[in-house]
CSV table of C-alpha atoms in Angstrom, one decimal:
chain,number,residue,atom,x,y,z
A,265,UNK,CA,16.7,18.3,1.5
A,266,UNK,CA,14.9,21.9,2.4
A,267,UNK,CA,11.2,20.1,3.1
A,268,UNK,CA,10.3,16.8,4.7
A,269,UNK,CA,6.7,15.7,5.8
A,270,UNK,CA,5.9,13.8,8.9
A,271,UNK,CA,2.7,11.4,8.4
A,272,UNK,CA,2.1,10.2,12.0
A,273,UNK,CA,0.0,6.9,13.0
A,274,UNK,CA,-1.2,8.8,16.5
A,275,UNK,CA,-2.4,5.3,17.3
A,276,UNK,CA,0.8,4.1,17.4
A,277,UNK,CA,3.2,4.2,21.1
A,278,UNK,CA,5.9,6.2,21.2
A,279,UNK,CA,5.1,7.5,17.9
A,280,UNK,CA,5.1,11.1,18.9
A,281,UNK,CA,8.2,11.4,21.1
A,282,UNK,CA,10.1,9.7,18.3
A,283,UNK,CA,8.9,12.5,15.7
A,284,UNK,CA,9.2,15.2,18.0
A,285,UNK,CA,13.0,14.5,18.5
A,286,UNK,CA,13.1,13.8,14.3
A,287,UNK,CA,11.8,17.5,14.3
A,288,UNK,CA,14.0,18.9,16.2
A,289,UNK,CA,17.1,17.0,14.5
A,290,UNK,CA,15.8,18.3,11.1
A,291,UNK,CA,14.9,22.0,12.3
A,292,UNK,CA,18.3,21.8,14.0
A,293,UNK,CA,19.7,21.0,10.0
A,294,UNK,CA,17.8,24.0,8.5
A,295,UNK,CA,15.1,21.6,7.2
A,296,UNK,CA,11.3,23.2,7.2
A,297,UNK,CA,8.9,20.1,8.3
A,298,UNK,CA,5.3,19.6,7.3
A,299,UNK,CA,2.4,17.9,9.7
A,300,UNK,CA,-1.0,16.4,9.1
A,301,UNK,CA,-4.2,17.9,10.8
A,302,UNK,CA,-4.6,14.7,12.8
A,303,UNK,CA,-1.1,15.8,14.7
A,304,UNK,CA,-1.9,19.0,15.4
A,305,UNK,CA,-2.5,19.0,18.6
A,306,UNK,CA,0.3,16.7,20.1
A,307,UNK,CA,2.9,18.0,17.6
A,308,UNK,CA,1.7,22.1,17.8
A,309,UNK,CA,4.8,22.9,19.9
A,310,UNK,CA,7.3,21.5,18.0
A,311,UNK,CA,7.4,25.1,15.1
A,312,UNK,CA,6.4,22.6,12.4
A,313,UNK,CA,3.6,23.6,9.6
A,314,UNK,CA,0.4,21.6,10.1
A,315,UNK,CA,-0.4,21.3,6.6
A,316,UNK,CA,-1.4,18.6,5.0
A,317,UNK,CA,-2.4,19.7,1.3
A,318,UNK,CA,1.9,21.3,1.3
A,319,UNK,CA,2.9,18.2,3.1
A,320,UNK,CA,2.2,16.0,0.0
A,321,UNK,CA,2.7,18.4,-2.7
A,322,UNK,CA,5.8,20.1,-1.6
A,323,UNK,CA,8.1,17.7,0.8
A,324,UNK,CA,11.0,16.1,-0.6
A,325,UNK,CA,10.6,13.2,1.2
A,326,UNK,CA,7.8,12.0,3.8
A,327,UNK,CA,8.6,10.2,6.7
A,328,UNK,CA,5.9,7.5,8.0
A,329,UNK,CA,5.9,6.8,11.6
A,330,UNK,CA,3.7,3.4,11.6
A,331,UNK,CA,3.0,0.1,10.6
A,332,UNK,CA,2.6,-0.7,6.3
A,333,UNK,CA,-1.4,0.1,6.8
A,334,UNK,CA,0.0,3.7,7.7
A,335,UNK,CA,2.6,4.0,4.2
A,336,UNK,CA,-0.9,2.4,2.1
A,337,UNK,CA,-2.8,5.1,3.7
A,338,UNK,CA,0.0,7.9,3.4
A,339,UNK,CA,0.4,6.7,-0.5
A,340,UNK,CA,-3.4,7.3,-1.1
A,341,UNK,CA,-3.5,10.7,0.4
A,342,UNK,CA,-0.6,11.9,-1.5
A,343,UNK,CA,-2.1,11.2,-5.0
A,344,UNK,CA,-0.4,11.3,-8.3
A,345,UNK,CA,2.8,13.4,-6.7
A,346,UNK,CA,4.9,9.9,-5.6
A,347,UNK,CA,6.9,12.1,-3.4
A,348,UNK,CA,10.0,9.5,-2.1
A,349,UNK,CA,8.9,8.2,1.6
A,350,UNK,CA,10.2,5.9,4.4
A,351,UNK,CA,8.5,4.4,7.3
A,352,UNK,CA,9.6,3.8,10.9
A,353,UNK,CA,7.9,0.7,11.4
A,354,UNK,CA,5.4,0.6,14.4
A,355,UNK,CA,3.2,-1.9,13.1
A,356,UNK,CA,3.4,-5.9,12.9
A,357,UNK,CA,5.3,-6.9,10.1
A,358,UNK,CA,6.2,-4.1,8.3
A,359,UNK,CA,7.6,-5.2,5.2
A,360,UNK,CA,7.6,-1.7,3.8
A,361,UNK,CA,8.9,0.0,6.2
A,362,UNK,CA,12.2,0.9,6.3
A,363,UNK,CA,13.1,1.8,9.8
A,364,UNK,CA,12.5,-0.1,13.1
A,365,UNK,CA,12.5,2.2,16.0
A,366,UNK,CA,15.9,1.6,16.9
A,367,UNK,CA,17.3,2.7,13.7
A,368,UNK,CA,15.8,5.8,13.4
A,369,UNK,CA,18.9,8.2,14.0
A,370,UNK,CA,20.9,6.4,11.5
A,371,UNK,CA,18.8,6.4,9.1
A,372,UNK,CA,18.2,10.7,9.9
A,373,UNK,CA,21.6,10.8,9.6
A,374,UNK,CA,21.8,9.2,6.1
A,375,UNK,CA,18.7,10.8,4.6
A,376,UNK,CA,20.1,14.5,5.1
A,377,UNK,CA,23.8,12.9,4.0
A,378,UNK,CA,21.8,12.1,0.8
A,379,UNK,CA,23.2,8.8,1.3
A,380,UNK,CA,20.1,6.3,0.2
A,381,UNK,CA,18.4,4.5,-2.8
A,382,UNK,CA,15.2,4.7,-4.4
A,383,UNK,CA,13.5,1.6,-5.3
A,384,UNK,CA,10.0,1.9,-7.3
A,385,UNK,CA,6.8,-0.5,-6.8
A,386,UNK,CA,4.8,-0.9,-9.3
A,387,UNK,CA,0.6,0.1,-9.0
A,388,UNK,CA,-2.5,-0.6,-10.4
A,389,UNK,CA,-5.4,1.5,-12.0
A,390,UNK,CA,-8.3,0.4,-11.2
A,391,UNK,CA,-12.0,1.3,-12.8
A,392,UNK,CA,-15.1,0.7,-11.6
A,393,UNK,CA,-18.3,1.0,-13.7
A,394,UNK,CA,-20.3,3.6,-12.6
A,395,UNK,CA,-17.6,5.3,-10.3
A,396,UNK,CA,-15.5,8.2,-11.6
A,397,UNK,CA,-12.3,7.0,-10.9
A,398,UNK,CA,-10.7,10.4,-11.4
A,399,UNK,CA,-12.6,11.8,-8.6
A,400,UNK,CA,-11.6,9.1,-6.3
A,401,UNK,CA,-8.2,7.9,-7.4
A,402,UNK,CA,-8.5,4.1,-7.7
A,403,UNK,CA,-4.7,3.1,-7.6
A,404,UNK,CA,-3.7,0.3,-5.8
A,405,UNK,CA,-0.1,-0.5,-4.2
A,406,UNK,CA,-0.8,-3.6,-2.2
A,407,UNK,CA,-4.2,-5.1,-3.9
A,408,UNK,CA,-7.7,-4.8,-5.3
A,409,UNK,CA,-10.3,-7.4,-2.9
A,410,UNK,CA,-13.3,-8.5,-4.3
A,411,UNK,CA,-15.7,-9.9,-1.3
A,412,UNK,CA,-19.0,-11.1,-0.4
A,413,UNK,CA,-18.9,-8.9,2.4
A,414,UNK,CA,-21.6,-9.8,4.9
A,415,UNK,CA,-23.0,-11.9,2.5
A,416,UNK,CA,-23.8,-15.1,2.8
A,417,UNK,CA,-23.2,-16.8,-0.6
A,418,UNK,CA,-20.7,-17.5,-2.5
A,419,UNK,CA,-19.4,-15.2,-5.8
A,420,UNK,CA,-19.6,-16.2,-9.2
A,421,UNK,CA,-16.0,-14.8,-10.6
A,422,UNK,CA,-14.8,-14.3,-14.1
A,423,UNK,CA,-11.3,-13.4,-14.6
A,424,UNK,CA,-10.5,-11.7,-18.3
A,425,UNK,CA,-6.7,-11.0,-19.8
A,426,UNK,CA,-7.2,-8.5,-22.9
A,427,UNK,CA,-10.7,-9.4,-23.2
A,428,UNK,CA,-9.5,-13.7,-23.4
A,429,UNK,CA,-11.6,-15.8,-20.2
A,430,UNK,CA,-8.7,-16.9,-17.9
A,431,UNK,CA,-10.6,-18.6,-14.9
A,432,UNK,CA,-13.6,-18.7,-13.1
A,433,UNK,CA,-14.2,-19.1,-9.8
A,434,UNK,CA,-17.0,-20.0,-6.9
A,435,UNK,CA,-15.6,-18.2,-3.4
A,436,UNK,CA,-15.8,-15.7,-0.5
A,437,UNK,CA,-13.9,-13.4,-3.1
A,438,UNK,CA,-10.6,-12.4,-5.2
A,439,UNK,CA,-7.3,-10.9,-4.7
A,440,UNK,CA,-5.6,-9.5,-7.5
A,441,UNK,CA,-1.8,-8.3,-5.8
A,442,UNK,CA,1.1,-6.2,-7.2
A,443,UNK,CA,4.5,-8.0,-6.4
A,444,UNK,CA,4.3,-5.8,-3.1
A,445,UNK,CA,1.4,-6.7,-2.1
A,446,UNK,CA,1.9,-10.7,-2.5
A,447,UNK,CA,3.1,-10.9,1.3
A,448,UNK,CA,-0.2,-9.2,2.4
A,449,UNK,CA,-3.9,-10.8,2.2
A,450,UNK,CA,-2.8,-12.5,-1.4
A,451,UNK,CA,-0.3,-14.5,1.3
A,452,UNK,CA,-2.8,-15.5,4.2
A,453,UNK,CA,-5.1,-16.6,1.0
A,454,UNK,CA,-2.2,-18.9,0.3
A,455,UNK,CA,-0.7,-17.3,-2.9
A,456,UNK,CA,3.0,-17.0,-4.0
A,457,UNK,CA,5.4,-14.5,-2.5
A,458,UNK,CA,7.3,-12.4,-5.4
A,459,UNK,CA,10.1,-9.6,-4.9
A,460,UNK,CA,8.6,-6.3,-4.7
A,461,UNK,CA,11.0,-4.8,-7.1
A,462,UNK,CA,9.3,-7.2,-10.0
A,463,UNK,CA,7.2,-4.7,-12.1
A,464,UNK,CA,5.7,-6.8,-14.7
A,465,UNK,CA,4.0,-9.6,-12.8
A,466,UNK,CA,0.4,-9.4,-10.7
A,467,UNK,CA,-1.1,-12.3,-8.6
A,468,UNK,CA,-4.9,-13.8,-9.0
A,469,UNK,CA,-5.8,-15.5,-5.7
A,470,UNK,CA,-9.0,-16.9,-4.8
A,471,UNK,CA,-10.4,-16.3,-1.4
A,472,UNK,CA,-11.8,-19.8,0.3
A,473,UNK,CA,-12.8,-21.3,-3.4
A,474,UNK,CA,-15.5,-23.6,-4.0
A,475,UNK,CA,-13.4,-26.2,-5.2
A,476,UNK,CA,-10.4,-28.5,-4.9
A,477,UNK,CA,-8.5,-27.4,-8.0
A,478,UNK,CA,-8.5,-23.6,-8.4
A,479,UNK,CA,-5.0,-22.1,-7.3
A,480,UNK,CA,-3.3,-18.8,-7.8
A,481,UNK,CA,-2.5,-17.7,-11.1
A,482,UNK,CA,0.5,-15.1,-12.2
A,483,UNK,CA,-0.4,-13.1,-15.0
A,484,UNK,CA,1.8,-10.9,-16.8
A,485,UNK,CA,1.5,-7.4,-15.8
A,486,UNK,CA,1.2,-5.9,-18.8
A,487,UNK,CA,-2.6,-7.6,-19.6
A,488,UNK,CA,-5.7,-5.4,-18.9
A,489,UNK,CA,-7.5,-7.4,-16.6
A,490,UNK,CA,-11.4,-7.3,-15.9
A,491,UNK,CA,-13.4,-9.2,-13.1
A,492,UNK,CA,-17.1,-9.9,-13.2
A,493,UNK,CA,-18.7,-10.8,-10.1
A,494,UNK,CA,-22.1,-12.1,-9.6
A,495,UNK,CA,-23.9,-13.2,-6.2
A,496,UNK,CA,-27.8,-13.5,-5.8
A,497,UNK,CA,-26.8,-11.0,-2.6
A,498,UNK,CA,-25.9,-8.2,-4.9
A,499,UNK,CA,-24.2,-5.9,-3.1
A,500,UNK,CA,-20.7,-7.2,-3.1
A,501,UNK,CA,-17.8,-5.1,-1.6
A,502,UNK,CA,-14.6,-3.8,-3.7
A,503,UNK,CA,-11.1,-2.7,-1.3
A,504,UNK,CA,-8.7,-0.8,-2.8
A,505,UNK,CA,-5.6,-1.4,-0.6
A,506,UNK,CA,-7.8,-2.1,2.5
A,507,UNK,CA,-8.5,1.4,2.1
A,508,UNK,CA,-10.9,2.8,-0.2
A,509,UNK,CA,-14.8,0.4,0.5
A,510,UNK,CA,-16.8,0.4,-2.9
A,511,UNK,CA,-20.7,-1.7,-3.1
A,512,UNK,CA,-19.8,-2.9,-6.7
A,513,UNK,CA,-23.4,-3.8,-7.6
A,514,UNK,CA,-22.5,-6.5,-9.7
A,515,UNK,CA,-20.6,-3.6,-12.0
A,516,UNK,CA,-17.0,-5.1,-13.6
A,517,UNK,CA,-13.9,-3.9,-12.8
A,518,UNK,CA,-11.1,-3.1,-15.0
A,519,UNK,CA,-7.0,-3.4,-13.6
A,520,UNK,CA,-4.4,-2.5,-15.7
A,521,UNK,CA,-0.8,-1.5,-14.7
A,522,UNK,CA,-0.3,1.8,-13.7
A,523,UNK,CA,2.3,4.3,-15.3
A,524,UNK,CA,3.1,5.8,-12.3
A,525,UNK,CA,5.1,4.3,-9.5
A,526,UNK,CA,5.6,4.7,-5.3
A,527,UNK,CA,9.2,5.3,-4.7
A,528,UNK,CA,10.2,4.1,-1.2
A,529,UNK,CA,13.6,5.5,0.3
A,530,UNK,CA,15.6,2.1,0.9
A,531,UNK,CA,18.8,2.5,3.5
A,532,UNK,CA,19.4,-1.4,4.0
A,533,UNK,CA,21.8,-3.7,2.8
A,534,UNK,CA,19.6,-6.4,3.8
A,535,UNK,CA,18.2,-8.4,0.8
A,536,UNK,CA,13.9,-8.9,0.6
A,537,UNK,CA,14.3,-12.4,1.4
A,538,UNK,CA,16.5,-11.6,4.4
A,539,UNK,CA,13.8,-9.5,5.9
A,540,UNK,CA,11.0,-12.0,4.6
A,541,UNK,CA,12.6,-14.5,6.4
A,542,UNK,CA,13.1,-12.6,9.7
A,543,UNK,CA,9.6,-11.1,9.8
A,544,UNK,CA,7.8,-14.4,9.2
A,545,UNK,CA,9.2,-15.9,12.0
A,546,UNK,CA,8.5,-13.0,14.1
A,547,UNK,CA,5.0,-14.1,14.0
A,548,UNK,CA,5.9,-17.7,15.1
């Protein structure tokens, strides 16, 4: 690899020694390494290119020093070029990234040795009436959240498959997840965990529903899927990966698989329900 990105989490301890001794491993390998604005200042030093608009247009490969949050934010800023990443996990659980702390010159070691995989994760397009989605790249990794925000009252939810009613629901609000995104909110909500690498599956979860009966449903991916919301509040609230904030206005939203994917740079051996299992009980 001639050109690697750093996306740092300055929030994040240790974040910056860490990628200041990555730069120095790479620069020492004849590798030229992009920054982000926000690093400028703490990583100006170092002889790397504080550019963010190259970073995620020319880099072979961007390296994410924080927690998933931090990759879901990195994926959104890097558009429609699905440049292959890892993250060095500084966050809680982590279940995208890659790398704990400990494992980080290893992992170096292998990514210049061009000795990794590739796994895919499948996205979601997502429309909004009355938003030009083009402008603002609605694409979703993790999930699309439909909430009453500050809102008092519950939402009226109707759930369509290729234009065919498949539920209704009375609650705070919906999930619909990608297989990646199932051990996220969809999870705490109390829907099904599904490996990642499944690309023709999403999740409908309600959010605190109204009634004794209404669970999660799995829907093939492959179904165009549109979500009218009512609430006598109005202005209810639409998150795209926790990261994007729309007021939908009562205005449907249409979710369809996406054609494009988010290739994550995998160096373990370690099976998804190894980690699942050792990350969940990290949090007892």
């Amino acid at each position: 690899m001639n050109k690697i990105g750093l996306y740092i989490n300055p929030s994040k301890s240790h974040s910056f020694e860490n990628a200041k001794r990555v730069v120095k491993i790479l620069k020492d390998n004849g590798v030229e390494v992009y920054g982000a604005e926000n690093t400028k200042v703490e990583m100006m030093e170092t002889g790397i290119m504080i550019d963010e608009k190259k970073m995620f247009s020319e880099s072979e490969c961007i390296i994410v020093f924080g927690g998933d949050g931090t990759i879901l934010e990195a994926v959104r800023k890097m558009g429609k070029n699905h440049i292959p990443m890892f993250g060095v996990n500084y966050g809680n659980l982590g279940f995208m990234a890659e790398v704990e702390e400990n494992g980080i010159d290893v992992s170096l070691d292998r990514l210049l040795k061009n000795d990794y995989a590739i796994e895919e994760r499948m996205m979601l397009d997502v429309e909004i009436d009355g938003f030009d989605s083009e402008e603002h790249g609605f694409t979703a990794l993790n999930d699309v959240v439909i909430s009453r925000g500050a809102n008092t009252r519950l939402i009226d939810i109707k759930i369509y498959g290729n234009e065919n009613l498949i539920e209704e629901y009375r609650a705070d609000g919906l999930i619909i997840s990608t297989p990646t995104g199932s051990t996220a909110y969809s999870l705490s909500a109390g829907g099904p965990i599904i490996e990642p690498s499944n690309d023709s599956i999403l999740v409908v979860t309600p959010i605190c529903p109204h009634s004794l009966h209404n669970r999660s449903i799995v829907l093939d991916a492959n179904k165009e899927i549109s979500v009218f919301a009512e609430s006598k509040d109005k202005n209810l609230i639409v998150a795209i990966d926790g990261q994007k904030f729309f007021e939908m206005n009562q205005k449907p939203i249409h979710i369809k698989k996406a054609v494009s994917t988010v290739k994550l740079i995998k160096f373990k051996e370690n099976n998804f329900f190894e980690i699942l299992r050792r990350k969940l009980s990290e949090r007892i």
